[in-house]
Tab-separated table of C-alpha atoms in Angstrom:
chain	number	residue	atom	x	y	z
A	1	MET	CA	97.929	74.171	16.233
A	2	THR	CA	97.423	73.449	19.902
A	3	VAL	CA	100.247	74.054	22.408
A	4	ARG	CA	100.426	71.366	25.037
A	5	THR	CA	101.957	72.136	28.431
A	6	PRO	CA	104.042	69.287	29.838
A	7	ALA	CA	102.626	67.789	33.029
A	8	TRP	CA	105.759	68.566	35.028
A	9	ALA	CA	105.551	72.271	34.091
A	10	LEU	CA	101.920	72.415	35.145
A	11	GLY	CA	102.821	70.821	38.484
A	12	LEU	CA	105.491	73.408	39.167
A	13	PHE	CA	103.030	76.190	38.392
A	14	LEU	CA	100.457	74.808	40.839
A	15	LEU	CA	103.099	74.352	43.559
A	16	ALA	CA	104.202	77.980	43.212
A	17	ALA	CA	100.616	79.181	43.383
A	18	VAL	CA	99.937	77.226	46.579
A	19	SER	CA	103.151	78.532	48.174
A	20	ALA	CA	102.143	82.122	47.448
A	21	TRP	CA	98.696	81.687	49.004
A	22	PRO	CA	98.380	83.461	52.425
A	23	GLN	CA	98.879	81.106	55.304
A	24	HIS	CA	96.542	81.316	58.304
A	25	GLY	CA	98.165	79.760	61.363
A	26	PRO	CA	97.064	80.097	64.970
A	27	PRO	CA	96.682	83.763	66.063
A	28	ALA	CA	99.716	85.341	67.728
A	29	ALA	CA	99.521	85.759	71.478
A	30	PRO	CA	98.387	89.306	72.343
A	31	PRO	CA	100.860	91.526	74.194
A	32	ALA	CA	100.661	91.405	77.939
A	33	SER	CA	98.080	93.860	79.179
A	34	SER	CA	98.712	96.347	81.930
A	35	SER	CA	96.445	94.314	84.196
A	36	ALA	CA	98.611	91.252	83.612
A	37	GLN	CA	101.727	93.271	84.415
A	38	VAL	CA	100.183	94.390	87.692
A	39	GLN	CA	99.939	90.745	88.720
A	40	LEU	CA	103.689	90.189	88.381
A	41	PRO	CA	105.264	89.487	91.789
A	42	LEU	CA	107.296	92.201	93.448
A	43	GLY	CA	111.004	91.660	93.971
A	44	PRO	CA	112.110	90.467	97.436
A	45	SER	CA	113.295	93.905	98.559
A	46	PHE	CA	110.095	95.635	97.449
A	47	GLU	CA	108.091	92.900	99.147
A	48	ALA	CA	109.964	93.502	102.405
A	49	VAL	CA	109.161	97.222	102.244
A	50	ARG	CA	105.528	96.473	101.431
A	51	ARG	CA	105.238	94.272	104.503
A	52	ALA	CA	106.997	96.779	106.708
A	53	TRP	CA	104.349	99.413	105.994
A	54	PHE	CA	101.354	97.063	105.568
A	55	VAL	CA	100.690	98.085	101.943
A	56	PRO	CA	98.142	95.776	100.254
A	57	GLU	CA	99.694	93.676	97.478
A	58	THR	CA	97.325	94.867	94.766
A	59	GLU	CA	98.003	98.518	95.570
A	60	ALA	CA	101.764	97.986	95.668
A	61	ARG	CA	101.802	96.150	92.330
A	62	ALA	CA	99.621	98.751	90.641
A	63	PHE	CA	101.884	101.514	91.966
A	64	PHE	CA	105.000	99.736	90.761
A	65	SER	CA	103.471	99.062	87.337
A	66	GLU	CA	102.441	102.696	86.836
A	67	PHE	CA	105.361	104.636	88.328
A	68	HIS	CA	108.320	102.175	88.392
A	69	PRO	CA	109.706	103.680	91.629
A	70	SER	CA	113.148	103.015	93.002
A	71	LEU	CA	113.346	100.994	96.198
A	72	VAL	CA	113.883	104.127	98.312
A	73	GLU	CA	111.026	105.967	96.593
A	74	PHE	CA	108.741	103.029	97.305
A	75	ALA	CA	109.746	103.078	100.982
A	76	LEU	CA	109.157	106.830	101.149
A	77	ALA	CA	105.745	106.642	99.489
A	78	ALA	CA	104.789	103.750	101.779
A	79	GLU	CA	105.793	105.738	104.883
A	80	LEU	CA	103.747	108.731	103.769
A	81	ARG	CA	100.819	106.458	102.947
A	82	HIS	CA	100.987	105.046	106.467
A	83	GLU	CA	101.046	108.514	108.006
A	84	THR	CA	98.453	110.240	105.811
A	85	GLY	CA	96.151	107.373	104.804
A	86	LYS	CA	96.410	108.407	101.137
A	87	PRO	CA	96.919	105.746	98.428
A	88	LEU	CA	100.400	105.346	96.968
A	89	GLN	CA	99.314	106.566	93.521
A	90	GLU	CA	97.846	109.744	94.990
A	91	ILE	CA	101.011	110.446	96.969
A	92	ARG	CA	103.235	110.076	93.905
A	93	THR	CA	100.897	112.209	91.788
A	94	GLU	CA	100.997	114.954	94.428
A	95	GLU	CA	104.797	114.711	94.584
A	96	ARG	CA	105.056	115.287	90.839
A	97	ALA	CA	102.673	118.230	91.063
A	98	ALA	CA	104.644	119.729	93.967
A	99	GLY	CA	107.911	119.384	92.087
A	100	SER	CA	109.882	117.460	94.726
A	101	TRP	CA	109.486	115.187	97.713
A	102	THR	CA	110.688	118.035	99.930
A	103	ALA	CA	107.929	120.359	98.731
A	104	LEU	CA	105.289	117.654	99.189
A	105	ILE	CA	106.428	116.757	102.714
A	106	ARG	CA	106.507	120.391	103.782
A	107	ARG	CA	102.935	120.793	102.525
A	108	LEU	CA	101.721	117.583	104.193
A	109	GLY	CA	103.274	118.415	107.569
A	110	GLY	CA	103.019	115.827	110.328
A	111	SER	CA	105.604	113.849	112.268
A	112	PHE	CA	107.720	112.885	109.257
A	113	ALA	CA	108.004	116.503	108.130
A	114	ALA	CA	108.957	117.484	111.682
A	115	LEU	CA	111.824	114.983	111.659
A	116	VAL	CA	113.000	116.221	108.259
A	117	PHE	CA	113.046	119.934	109.060
A	118	GLN	CA	113.319	120.070	112.855
A	119	GLY	CA	115.482	116.982	113.356
A	120	GLY	CA	115.367	114.562	116.270
A	121	ALA	CA	118.005	113.340	118.726
A	122	ARG	CA	116.860	109.734	118.458
A	123	TYR	CA	117.703	109.746	114.751
A	124	GLY	CA	120.869	111.794	115.220
A	125	LEU	CA	119.461	114.724	113.238
A	126	GLU	CA	119.930	118.409	114.003
A	127	PRO	CA	117.462	120.994	112.665
A	128	LEU	CA	118.196	121.889	109.076
A	129	PRO	CA	120.102	125.179	108.739
A	130	ALA	CA	118.057	128.067	107.365
A	131	ALA	CA	119.986	127.927	104.098
A	132	ALA	CA	119.070	124.270	103.638
A	133	ASP	CA	115.493	124.567	104.853
A	134	SER	CA	113.825	125.046	101.473
A	135	VAL	CA	111.684	123.032	99.087
A	136	HIS	CA	114.602	122.710	96.654
A	137	SER	CA	117.283	121.826	99.189
A	138	PRO	CA	119.510	118.838	98.332
A	139	ALA	CA	120.191	118.465	102.071
A	140	ALA	CA	116.487	118.092	102.806
A	141	GLU	CA	116.042	115.616	99.946
A	142	GLU	CA	118.961	113.549	101.218
A	143	ARG	CA	117.545	113.539	104.748
A	144	ILE	CA	114.118	112.467	103.466
A	145	ARG	CA	115.586	109.471	101.674
A	146	LEU	CA	117.734	108.574	104.664
A	147	LEU	CA	114.747	108.619	106.997
A	148	ALA	CA	112.662	106.497	104.624
A	149	GLN	CA	115.345	103.803	104.728
A	150	VAL	CA	116.087	103.980	108.443
A	151	MET	CA	112.433	103.990	109.503
A	152	THR	CA	111.629	101.029	107.239
A	153	LEU	CA	114.504	98.982	108.642
A	154	GLU	CA	113.591	100.058	112.160
A	155	ARG	CA	110.129	98.569	111.727
A	156	LEU	CA	111.467	95.314	110.307
A	157	THR	CA	114.411	94.691	112.602
A	158	GLY	CA	113.583	96.377	115.889
A	159	ASP	CA	117.076	97.899	115.894
A	160	GLY	CA	117.450	101.504	116.973
A	161	PRO	CA	117.888	104.227	114.326
A	162	MET	CA	121.490	104.958	115.251
A	163	ALA	CA	122.474	101.286	114.993
A	164	ILE	CA	120.950	101.195	111.520
A	165	ARG	CA	122.683	104.411	110.525
A	166	ARG	CA	126.038	103.015	111.667
A	167	GLU	CA	125.564	100.021	109.381
A	168	MET	CA	124.695	102.308	106.481
A	169	ASP	CA	127.649	104.566	107.220
A	170	SER	CA	129.911	101.512	107.141
A	171	GLY	CA	128.874	100.851	103.537
A	172	SER	CA	125.807	98.605	103.818
A	173	SER	CA	123.148	99.488	101.272
A	174	PHE	CA	119.430	99.641	101.951
A	175	GLU	CA	118.862	96.584	99.789
A	176	SER	CA	121.587	94.542	101.499
A	177	LEU	CA	120.153	95.350	104.927
A	178	LEU	CA	116.699	94.294	103.735
A	179	ALA	CA	118.222	91.036	102.489
A	180	LYS	CA	119.843	90.493	105.883
A	181	THR	CA	116.450	90.975	107.494
A	182	ARG	CA	114.925	88.371	105.174
A	183	SER	CA	117.685	85.858	105.873
A	184	LYS	CA	117.185	86.220	109.620
A	185	THR	CA	113.460	85.718	109.240
A	186	GLU	CA	113.785	82.696	106.935
A	187	GLY	CA	116.435	81.125	109.143
A	188	GLY	CA	114.403	81.627	112.289
A	189	SER	CA	117.252	83.422	114.029
A	190	GLY	CA	115.642	86.847	114.217
A	191	ARG	CA	114.834	87.903	117.729
A	192	PRO	CA	111.155	88.457	118.535
A	193	ILE	CA	109.995	92.035	118.231
A	194	PRO	CA	107.804	93.261	121.086
A	195	GLN	CA	104.486	94.833	120.244
A	196	ARG	CA	103.871	98.168	121.877
A	197	GLY	CA	100.526	99.667	122.820
A	198	GLU	CA	99.075	102.609	120.966
A	199	ALA	CA	99.473	104.947	123.949
A	200	ARG	CA	103.166	104.195	124.325
A	201	ARG	CA	103.853	104.766	120.622
A	202	ARG	CA	101.845	107.992	120.681
A	203	ASP	CA	103.780	109.312	123.694
A	204	HIS	CA	107.043	108.409	121.986
A	205	GLY	CA	105.972	110.267	118.830
A	206	GLN	CA	105.143	113.346	120.881
A	207	ALA	CA	108.613	113.231	122.429
A	208	LEU	CA	110.172	113.302	118.967
A	209	LEU	CA	108.107	116.354	118.111
A	210	GLY	CA	109.033	118.265	121.241
A	211	GLY	CA	106.055	117.272	123.370
A	212	GLY	CA	108.263	115.569	125.926
A	213	PRO	CA	111.875	114.644	126.678
A	214	ILE	CA	113.843	113.989	123.501
A	215	GLY	CA	116.371	111.206	123.499
A	216	PRO	CA	116.885	107.501	122.842
A	217	LYS	CA	114.425	105.126	124.434
A	218	PRO	CA	115.464	101.820	125.987
A	219	GLY	CA	114.911	98.695	123.950
A	220	ASN	CA	114.137	98.475	120.245
A	221	SER	CA	111.365	100.297	118.436
A	222	GLY	CA	110.270	97.711	115.862
A	223	PHE	CA	106.699	96.532	115.784
A	224	VAL	CA	106.383	94.413	112.635
A	225	ASN	CA	106.476	90.699	113.372
A	226	THR	CA	108.523	88.224	111.325
A	227	GLU	CA	105.596	87.315	109.103
A	228	GLY	CA	105.034	90.905	108.048
A	229	GLN	CA	101.605	91.079	109.658
A	230	PRO	CA	100.350	94.057	111.675
A	231	PRO	CA	100.164	93.570	115.435
A	232	ALA	CA	96.819	93.503	117.185
A	233	SER	CA	96.974	97.237	117.869
A	234	THR	CA	97.078	97.989	114.117
A	235	ALA	CA	94.452	95.470	113.036
A	236	PRO	CA	91.476	96.745	110.999
A	237	GLY	CA	89.260	98.917	113.158
A	238	SER	CA	92.103	99.982	115.448
A	239	PRO	CA	93.511	103.519	115.506
A	240	ARG	CA	96.313	104.231	113.012
A	241	ARG	CA	99.786	104.609	114.426
């Protein structure tokens, strides 16, 4: 005797078989690569710091993608890059090997280290006490971060260091002061910042290091124009400040 399967039962069986068959839709989008992440734009505050220290965009983005620095750390690395000529990634790698920013800056030496450890009247800083003058000193670390912020804002605004410090002491954060700088620039109300010659800046730096009279100089000390471009004296081929 032959068993006949009803047509409707056979249809249900075929439908279930088709439903269970693997489906091949369009391939899923691959995860964003590290190179794609590098191309992401920097935030406005990081961009302001980048322009202040003339860091190339590609280098700044790669540094941010690899190390994810805070805003102050980015400003500090950018300042040291400007002084030493080393890439940002190399500076941060050396800082990690040294164990702290204080240890790295002591080893690098130079004008920034002199301000940190010896102080400077123009920035309202006394020499660090012997007890605080060590590579693991919280006082030195705090001074390093303060200087990174003040010197960045000094370049952008042309205001003197003590004026900037007064704003910070009154409760203004580094980021808020950067935003104020951007609003002045975008609104066209920022005052023009004079460009100083290399010799004048060099003499001023020597004064801070004890090579001449120490004390506030007349006028402002900024030398980054409102478009974030280096002045003629810092164009490619010119001596580094």
